[in-house]
Coordinates of C-alpha atoms in Angstrom, one line a residue:
H320 CA 93.8 105.3 112.0
G321 CA 93.2 106.3 113.5
A322 CA 94.9 103.7 112.2
G323 CA 94.4 100.3 112.9
E324 CA 92.5 99.1 109.6
G325 CA 93.3 100.1 106.0
T326 CA 93.6 101.9 102.4
G327 CA 96.5 104.2 101.2
G328 CA 93.3 103.3 98.4
H329 CA 92.8 100.8 100.5
L330 CA 96.4 99.4 101.4
V331 CA 95.1 96.0 102.9
E332 CA 97.6 93.9 104.4
L333 CA 95.3 89.7 103.5
M334 CA 96.6 87.0 104.8
G335 CA 94.8 84.1 103.7
E336 CA 91.1 85.1 103.1
D337 CA 89.7 82.9 103.6
A338 CA 91.4 81.9 107.3
A339 CA 88.2 80.5 110.2
L340 CA 88.1 83.5 112.2
P341 CA 89.8 81.7 115.7
V342 CA 87.6 83.8 118.2
T343 CA 84.8 82.7 118.7
G344 CA 83.1 84.1 121.7
V345 CA 85.0 86.7 124.9
C346 CA 88.4 85.8 126.2
G347 CA 90.7 86.8 127.6
I348 CA 91.3 88.4 131.7
D349 CA 90.8 92.0 132.7
A350 CA 92.2 92.6 136.3
T351 CA 90.5 96.1 137.0
H352 CA 87.3 94.3 136.0
A353 CA 88.1 90.7 137.2
S354 CA 88.5 92.7 141.3
G355 CA 85.0 94.4 141.1
N356 CA 86.2 97.4 139.6
P357 CA 82.4 98.0 137.8
A358 CA 83.8 101.4 135.2
E359 CA 83.3 101.3 131.5
G360 CA 85.8 104.2 130.5
P361 CA 89.1 105.6 131.8
L362 CA 89.9 105.0 135.0
P363 CA 91.2 108.5 137.2
L364 CA 94.7 108.5 137.3
G365 CA 95.4 110.7 140.0
D366 CA 97.0 114.6 140.5
A367 CA 100.5 112.6 140.6
I368 CA 99.9 110.9 137.1
L369 CA 98.3 114.1 135.9
G370 CA 100.4 116.6 137.5
G371 CA 103.6 115.5 135.2
D372 CA 105.9 116.4 137.9
L373 CA 109.2 114.9 137.6
T374 CA 110.4 115.7 140.9
T375 CA 108.2 113.4 143.0
C376 CA 109.1 110.3 140.6
P377 CA 112.4 107.9 141.8
D378 CA 115.9 109.9 141.4
E379 CA 117.2 107.0 139.1
V380 CA 115.4 104.5 136.9
D381 CA 116.4 101.4 134.6
L382 CA 114.7 103.3 131.6
L383 CA 113.2 107.1 131.0
I384 CA 110.4 106.0 128.3
V385 CA 109.7 108.5 126.2
G386 CA 105.4 108.3 125.0
A387 CA 102.7 106.5 126.7
G388 CA 101.5 104.0 124.0
L389 CA 101.8 101.0 122.4
S390 CA 105.8 100.5 122.7
G391 CA 105.9 102.7 126.1
A392 CA 104.1 100.4 127.4
V393 CA 105.1 96.9 126.4
L394 CA 109.2 97.5 127.4
A395 CA 107.7 99.8 130.7
E396 CA 105.4 96.5 132.0
R397 CA 107.5 93.3 129.7
C398 CA 110.9 94.8 131.6
S399 CA 109.5 95.0 134.9
R400 CA 107.4 91.7 135.1
E401 CA 110.3 89.7 133.5
L402 CA 113.2 91.2 134.9
G403 CA 112.0 93.8 137.2
M404 CA 113.3 96.9 135.8
T405 CA 112.7 100.2 137.0
S406 CA 110.6 102.9 134.5
I407 CA 109.2 106.3 134.2
V408 CA 106.9 106.2 131.7
I409 CA 105.9 110.2 130.1
D410 CA 103.7 111.5 128.1
K411 CA 103.0 115.0 126.3
R412 CA 99.3 114.6 126.1
D413 CA 96.5 114.6 129.1
H414 CA 96.7 110.5 128.7
I415 CA 97.4 107.1 128.6
G416 CA 97.3 104.4 125.5
G417 CA 98.5 106.7 122.3
N418 CA 96.8 107.2 119.6
C419 CA 95.6 103.7 120.7
Y420 CA 93.1 106.2 123.6
D421 CA 89.0 105.9 123.9
Y422 CA 86.5 106.4 126.7
V423 CA 83.1 107.4 127.3
T424 CA 81.5 110.3 125.9
E425 CA 78.8 111.6 128.2
D426 CA 76.0 110.4 126.3
G427 CA 78.0 107.1 127.1
I428 CA 79.3 106.8 123.3
R429 CA 82.8 105.1 123.5
A430 CA 84.6 107.0 120.8
S431 CA 88.0 107.1 120.3
K432 CA 89.8 110.3 120.1
Y433 CA 92.3 109.6 117.5
G434 CA 90.1 107.5 115.0
A435 CA 89.0 104.1 115.0
H436 CA 90.7 101.6 116.1
L437 CA 90.3 97.7 115.1
F438 CA 92.0 95.2 116.0
H439 CA 93.8 91.9 113.8
T440 CA 96.3 89.6 113.7
Q441 CA 98.2 86.9 112.5
F442 CA 100.7 87.1 115.5
E443 CA 99.5 84.8 117.9
R444 CA 101.8 85.5 119.8
V445 CA 100.9 89.3 119.8
W446 CA 97.2 87.7 120.9
E447 CA 98.4 86.0 123.2
Y448 CA 99.9 89.0 124.9
V449 CA 97.2 91.5 124.7
N450 CA 94.6 88.5 126.2
R451 CA 95.9 89.4 129.1
F452 CA 95.4 92.5 129.5
S453 CA 91.8 92.7 128.6
E454 CA 88.8 90.6 127.9
W455 CA 88.3 90.6 123.8
M456 CA 84.5 90.6 121.7
P457 CA 84.7 88.7 118.5
F458 CA 84.4 91.5 115.7
D459 CA 85.0 91.0 111.5
H460 CA 85.2 94.8 110.6
R461 CA 82.9 95.7 107.3
V462 CA 83.5 98.7 105.3
K463 CA 80.8 99.8 102.8
G464 CA 81.3 102.3 100.5
R465 CA 78.5 105.1 98.9
V466 CA 79.5 105.4 95.7
P467 CA 77.8 106.1 92.3
D468 CA 76.9 103.0 89.8
K469 CA 77.4 103.2 86.1
D470 CA 74.3 105.0 86.4
G471 CA 74.9 107.9 89.1
V472 CA 73.7 106.1 91.8
K473 CA 75.0 106.3 94.7
Q474 CA 74.9 102.7 96.0
L475 CA 75.9 101.2 99.5
V476 CA 78.9 98.0 98.4
P477 CA 81.4 95.8 100.0
I478 CA 85.3 97.6 100.6
P479 CA 87.0 96.7 99.3
P480 CA 85.6 95.4 95.8
T481 CA 83.9 92.5 96.0
Q482 CA 81.7 90.3 93.8
E483 CA 78.4 92.4 95.0
T484 CA 80.5 95.5 94.5
V485 CA 80.8 95.3 90.7
N486 CA 78.1 93.5 90.1
V487 CA 76.4 96.1 91.8
L488 CA 77.9 99.4 90.8
F489 CA 78.4 98.0 86.0
G490 CA 75.0 96.1 86.0
E491 CA 77.2 92.8 86.1
S492 CA 76.3 89.4 86.8
I493 CA 79.3 87.9 88.4
D494 CA 78.4 84.4 90.7
S495 CA 81.2 82.9 91.0
E496 CA 85.7 83.3 92.2
E497 CA 86.8 82.1 87.5
K498 CA 84.1 85.0 86.6
M499 CA 85.6 87.4 88.7
Q500 CA 88.7 86.5 88.0
A501 CA 87.6 86.6 84.3
W502 CA 85.9 90.3 85.4
Y503 CA 89.9 91.6 86.4
D504 CA 91.7 90.2 83.6
T505 CA 89.9 91.8 81.1
Q506 CA 89.6 95.1 83.2
R507 CA 93.4 95.7 84.1
V508 CA 95.8 97.7 82.5
V509 CA 99.7 96.5 82.1
P510 CA 101.9 99.0 82.2
E511 CA 104.1 100.0 78.9
G512 CA 107.3 99.0 81.2
G513 CA 106.4 95.8 82.3
E514 CA 106.6 97.7 85.7
P515 CA 104.4 100.8 87.4
A516 CA 105.7 104.2 87.3
N517 CA 103.8 105.8 89.9
G518 CA 100.9 104.9 91.7
E519 CA 98.3 104.8 89.1
E520 CA 99.6 102.5 86.5
A521 CA 99.8 100.1 90.1
A522 CA 96.4 100.9 90.8
L523 CA 95.4 100.2 86.5
S524 CA 97.2 97.3 86.9
R525 CA 95.5 95.7 89.7
V526 CA 91.4 96.2 89.5
G527 CA 90.6 98.0 86.1
P528 CA 90.2 101.3 84.9
Q529 CA 86.1 101.2 86.3
L530 CA 86.9 101.0 89.8
Y531 CA 90.0 103.0 89.6
E532 CA 87.9 105.6 88.7
K533 CA 85.6 105.0 90.6
I534 CA 86.2 103.9 93.8
F535 CA 90.3 104.6 94.1
K536 CA 91.1 107.6 92.4
H537 CA 89.8 110.4 94.4
Y538 CA 90.1 109.1 97.3
T539 CA 93.8 108.6 97.4
K540 CA 93.6 112.2 96.0
K541 CA 91.2 113.7 99.3
Q542 CA 94.0 110.7 101.8
W543 CA 97.2 112.6 100.0
D544 CA 96.3 115.0 98.7
K545 CA 97.5 113.9 95.5
Y546 CA 96.4 112.1 92.7
P547 CA 97.6 108.3 92.0
A548 CA 100.3 109.7 89.3
E549 CA 101.9 111.3 91.8
L550 CA 103.0 108.8 94.1
D551 CA 104.8 105.8 94.3
A552 CA 103.8 102.7 92.5
S553 CA 103.9 100.9 96.4
V554 CA 101.4 103.1 97.5
L555 CA 98.4 101.2 95.2
L556 CA 100.3 97.9 94.7
R557 CA 99.0 96.0 96.4
L558 CA 94.7 97.5 96.8
P559 CA 93.1 94.2 97.4
C560 CA 91.5 92.2 94.9
R561 CA 88.8 89.5 95.6
T562 CA 87.6 86.6 93.2
N563 CA 85.0 85.5 96.6
T564 CA 82.5 86.9 98.1
D565 CA 84.3 87.8 101.7
D566 CA 83.1 90.7 102.6
R567 CA 84.9 91.3 105.7
Y568 CA 88.2 94.2 105.8
F569 CA 90.6 92.7 107.2
G570 CA 92.2 89.0 105.9
C571 CA 94.3 88.0 109.6
G572 CA 92.9 85.0 111.4
F573 CA 92.1 86.6 115.0
Q574 CA 90.0 90.3 114.9
A575 CA 88.4 91.3 118.1
L576 CA 88.2 94.5 120.0
P577 CA 88.0 95.3 123.4
A578 CA 85.8 94.5 125.5
R579 CA 86.0 97.8 127.8
G580 CA 88.4 100.1 125.2
Y581 CA 91.6 100.6 124.4
T582 CA 92.2 102.2 127.0
R583 CA 91.5 99.2 129.8
I584 CA 94.9 97.6 128.0
F585 CA 96.9 100.1 128.8
E586 CA 95.8 100.4 132.9
N587 CA 96.0 96.9 133.5
M588 CA 99.4 96.8 131.8
M589 CA 100.8 99.5 133.7
L590 CA 98.8 101.0 136.5
G591 CA 99.7 99.7 140.1
D592 CA 103.1 98.1 138.9
E593 CA 105.4 99.6 141.4
N594 CA 107.7 99.7 139.1
I595 CA 106.2 101.7 136.0
T596 CA 105.9 105.4 137.2
I597 CA 103.9 107.7 134.6
R598 CA 103.9 111.5 134.6
L599 CA 101.6 113.3 131.9
N600 CA 101.6 116.5 130.8
C601 CA 105.0 116.1 130.6
D602 CA 107.0 117.4 128.2
F603 CA 110.6 115.7 127.4
F604 CA 112.4 118.4 125.3
A605 CA 111.7 120.9 128.1
H606 CA 112.7 118.8 130.5
K607 CA 116.2 118.0 128.5
A608 CA 116.7 121.1 127.8
A609 CA 116.2 122.4 131.7
G610 CA 118.1 119.4 132.5
T611 CA 115.6 118.0 134.3
L612 CA 115.1 114.4 133.5
P613 CA 115.6 111.9 136.3
K614 CA 118.6 109.7 135.8
H615 CA 118.8 106.7 134.0
K616 CA 120.1 104.0 132.4
L617 CA 118.5 103.7 129.0
L618 CA 116.2 106.2 127.0
V619 CA 113.6 104.6 125.1
Y620 CA 112.0 107.3 123.0
T621 CA 108.8 106.7 120.9
G622 CA 108.4 110.2 119.0
Q623 CA 108.8 111.4 115.8
I624 CA 112.9 110.6 114.9
D625 CA 113.3 114.4 112.7
S626 CA 112.1 116.2 116.5
Y627 CA 115.5 114.2 118.3
Y628 CA 117.5 116.2 116.4
A629 CA 114.5 119.4 115.5
G630 CA 118.0 121.3 117.3
L631 CA 120.5 120.1 113.7
G632 CA 118.5 122.5 111.3
M633 CA 117.5 119.4 108.7
P634 CA 114.3 119.8 107.2
K635 CA 111.3 117.8 108.5
L636 CA 110.1 114.6 107.8
E637 CA 106.5 114.7 105.5
Y638 CA 103.0 113.6 107.6
R639 CA 99.7 113.3 107.1
S640 CA 96.6 113.4 109.3
L641 CA 93.8 113.4 109.9
R642 CA 90.9 115.9 111.0
F643 CA 88.2 114.5 112.7
E644 CA 83.9 116.0 112.5
E645 CA 82.2 115.1 115.5
E646 CA 78.2 115.1 115.5
Y647 CA 76.1 113.8 118.0
V648 CA 72.9 112.8 116.3
K649 CA 70.2 113.0 119.2
E650 CA 67.7 110.7 117.2
P651 CA 68.8 108.6 114.4
E652 CA 66.0 107.5 112.1
E653 CA 67.7 103.9 111.6
G654 CA 67.0 101.9 114.7
G655 CA 68.9 104.1 116.4
Y656 CA 72.1 105.0 113.7
F657 CA 73.2 107.3 111.2
Q658 CA 74.5 104.3 108.7
E659 CA 74.0 101.2 107.6
A660 CA 77.5 100.3 109.4
M661 CA 80.5 101.2 111.8
V662 CA 82.1 102.6 108.8
V663 CA 81.0 103.6 105.4
N664 CA 83.3 105.8 102.8
Y665 CA 82.9 108.0 100.7
P666 CA 85.4 107.7 97.7
S667 CA 83.7 110.7 95.4
A668 CA 85.4 114.1 94.9
D669 CA 82.1 115.9 95.5
V670 CA 82.1 115.0 99.0
P671 CA 85.0 116.3 101.1
F672 CA 85.3 113.6 103.8
T673 CA 86.7 110.4 103.4
R674 CA 84.3 108.2 105.0
I675 CA 81.9 108.2 108.5
V676 CA 82.9 106.8 111.5
E677 CA 80.0 106.1 113.4
Y678 CA 80.7 104.4 116.3
K679 CA 78.0 102.6 118.3
H680 CA 77.7 100.2 115.8
T681 CA 80.5 97.7 118.1
P682 CA 80.0 95.1 120.5
N683 CA 82.1 96.8 122.9
Q684 CA 80.1 99.8 123.9
P685 CA 79.1 100.3 127.2
S686 CA 76.2 99.0 128.0
G687 CA 73.3 101.9 128.5
A688 CA 74.4 102.1 124.5
R689 CA 74.1 97.9 124.0
T690 CA 70.7 97.8 125.4
G691 CA 69.7 100.7 123.5
Q692 CA 69.1 103.3 126.4
V693 CA 71.5 105.9 125.3
K694 CA 68.7 106.8 121.7
G695 CA 71.8 108.8 120.5
T696 CA 74.5 108.1 118.5
L697 CA 78.2 109.8 117.9
I698 CA 79.7 110.2 113.9
A699 CA 82.9 111.1 113.1
K700 CA 84.0 112.6 109.7
E701 CA 87.0 112.5 108.0
Y702 CA 89.5 114.6 106.8
S703 CA 93.1 113.4 105.5
T704 CA 94.9 117.2 106.3
A705 CA 98.7 118.2 105.8
E706 CA 99.1 119.1 109.6
G707 CA 98.4 117.9 112.8
E708 CA 99.3 114.3 114.6
P709 CA 101.5 112.9 113.0
Y710 CA 99.4 109.4 111.7
Y711 CA 100.5 108.7 108.2
P712 CA 104.5 108.7 106.5
V713 CA 104.3 110.1 103.2
P714 CA 106.3 107.3 100.7
N715 CA 108.3 109.8 98.2
P716 CA 111.9 109.0 97.3
D717 CA 112.4 112.4 99.2
N718 CA 110.9 112.1 102.3
R719 CA 112.8 108.2 102.0
A720 CA 116.4 109.6 101.8
L721 CA 115.3 111.9 104.4
Y722 CA 115.0 109.5 107.0
E723 CA 117.7 107.4 106.5
K724 CA 120.3 110.4 107.3
Y725 CA 117.8 110.9 110.2
A726 CA 118.7 106.7 111.3
A727 CA 122.4 107.3 110.1
L728 CA 122.5 109.1 113.1
A729 CA 120.5 107.6 115.3
A730 CA 122.0 104.4 115.1
E731 CA 125.6 106.5 117.1
E732 CA 123.9 107.8 119.2
Q733 CA 124.1 105.7 122.4
G734 CA 122.0 105.2 125.1
V735 CA 118.7 105.8 123.2
A736 CA 116.5 103.1 121.6
F737 CA 114.0 104.9 119.3
V738 CA 111.2 102.4 118.5
G739 CA 107.8 102.6 116.9
R740 CA 106.1 103.7 114.0
L741 CA 107.3 107.4 115.0
A742 CA 110.9 107.5 115.2
S743 CA 111.3 104.6 112.4
Y744 CA 108.8 106.4 109.8
K745 CA 106.2 103.5 109.7
Y746 CA 103.3 103.2 109.2
F747 CA 103.2 100.2 112.2
N748 CA 100.3 98.3 112.9
M749 CA 99.0 97.9 116.8
D750 CA 100.2 94.4 115.7
Q751 CA 103.2 95.5 114.6
A752 CA 103.9 97.8 117.5
I753 CA 103.2 95.1 119.7
L754 CA 106.1 92.6 118.4
N755 CA 108.1 94.6 117.9
A756 CA 108.1 96.2 120.9
L757 CA 108.1 92.7 121.8
E758 CA 111.0 91.4 119.5
M759 CA 113.3 94.4 120.9
F760 CA 112.4 93.3 124.5
D761 CA 113.5 89.4 123.2
N762 CA 117.1 91.1 122.0
L763 CA 117.6 92.8 125.5
K764 CA 116.9 89.6 127.6
E765 CA 119.1 87.8 124.7
T766 CA 122.0 90.2 124.3
G767 CA 122.0 92.6 127.0
K768 CA 120.6 95.3 124.4
L769 CA 117.5 97.5 123.2
A770 CA 118.0 96.6 119.4
P771 CA 115.2 95.6 116.6
K772 CA 115.0 92.5 115.1
R773 CA 114.4 93.1 112.4
R774 CA 114.4 96.9 110.4
P775 CA 111.0 97.9 110.5
E776 CA 110.6 97.4 106.4
D777 CA 110.2 93.8 107.3
F778 CA 107.1 93.7 109.2
G779 CA 105.0 94.0 105.3
P780 CA 103.3 96.9 105.2
G781 CA 100.7 98.7 107.5
D782 CA 97.0 99.6 106.9
G783 CA 97.8 103.1 106.3
M784 CA 95.6 105.1 105.9
K785 CA 91.2 104.3 105.6

C-alpha cells in the first residue's frame, strides 16, 4: 500500500516479464531542487495551509477538491496549468500526498507513513507526467520471503516464486523454463467443476499444493482474516507463476523511486500555484454540515463513497487496513542493515505480522543514510487489521452489490465528481490512479464533464495487499 506493490496472496500485474528496464539513470525534473532548495524531506507548509481556515480562501472557485492525494492533486494541477481553473484542495490530515506521504525521521531515514510505495507502470503517459514533478532513480523492487523448506528450516527465497524458490524449498534442481513449467504441470490441481469456486481452488489450480501451503495459504489468512477457501476465486486467480529466473517483483517497464520522496511530487504539483489553495486539518463533512464550504462550480470528492452518503443509514463498505509497528535498530549487525532486502515477507502461520519493511535499502534515502553516516536503521512490521485507515476493498458479492447501490446514488448526484480509489471502491495502483485522473481531465476538456473514460474495473487489478 501501503500500497503500491502487491499480493492478494500476491496479486501482481506482470506485464511483459522480460521487458527491458527503460529507467537506466536519474531522470525527471524536481523544480524545487533545481531552484536551489537543498531540502531532502517535506517542505514547511506554513500556518495558512496547516490551520485549515477556509475563511482565508478565495470566496469562489471552479473546483472544491476533497483529498490531497494523487487523484485530487492531478486534477488540481491539470485544471490550473491547462485551463487556468481555480481550486481549493482540502484534507482532514495534516499533510499533502494522501497515502503516498513520506518524510525524513529525526534519525535521518526516509520513511513512508502509510507503508512502502513502489512506483511501477507500463503507461508511458503516466511516466512522462510524473517526470515533470520529480527526479526519479531506477529501482528494481525485489521481495524475499522467509519460508520453511521441506525439513522445516526457514530459508530466504524470492517472492513471487522462481526456479530458485522451488529448488531451495523442495530440493529440486530446476535449471530451465521447460523444467519449471513441467514442475508446475505436475503440481496443479484442476477444480472439479472446471472453474475454481473459491480462492483455495484458484490457488491450487495456479501453483499446486506445495507452494500454496508454504507461501500463500497462511499469508492470505493473515491479510484478509479469511482462508483462501472463504474468499472469491478472483483474489487468488492471478498468483504469478514464473517459469524464468526473473526475481523482480514487478514486470512493468518503468520502475523507479522519486529521488527526494513522494511528498516532493505533490509539492511541485501544487505549492506555489496561485490557482491552487490548500487547507489541511480541514474536515469536509464538518464544514458541509455547518454550511461553511466555499462556493464552487464542481465538487471533486476523493474520499470514501459510503462516508459521503453516511446520512442515509446504509451499511458501510468493508475494508482491510494495516498497522505498522516501527522500531529503530541503533546498531544493526549486518553492515548497517537489519535484513537482506527492503521487504521480507513472513508467510508462515507462526509469525503474526505479514512482512518487515526496511526503508534504508532504497536508493532515494537522504545523503546521510546513503553514505553510512546514519548507523541505525528503521524497520516496520506490518499487521493486517479490520480497523484503521481504509486501504483494501474486500472483494465479495455483498460488498460489490452494496457498492453498486452507492455508485447509482453517485451517478445521480449533480455537481459532484467521485474520483479515485476510495470513491470507486477499487484498489488503484499509483499509476492507475494518475491515469484515471488524467483521463477524467481529458473528458473535461473534450466534453465539459469531469467523468472517467473507463470503468474502475477496466484498469485491471491493482496490486492489492502485499
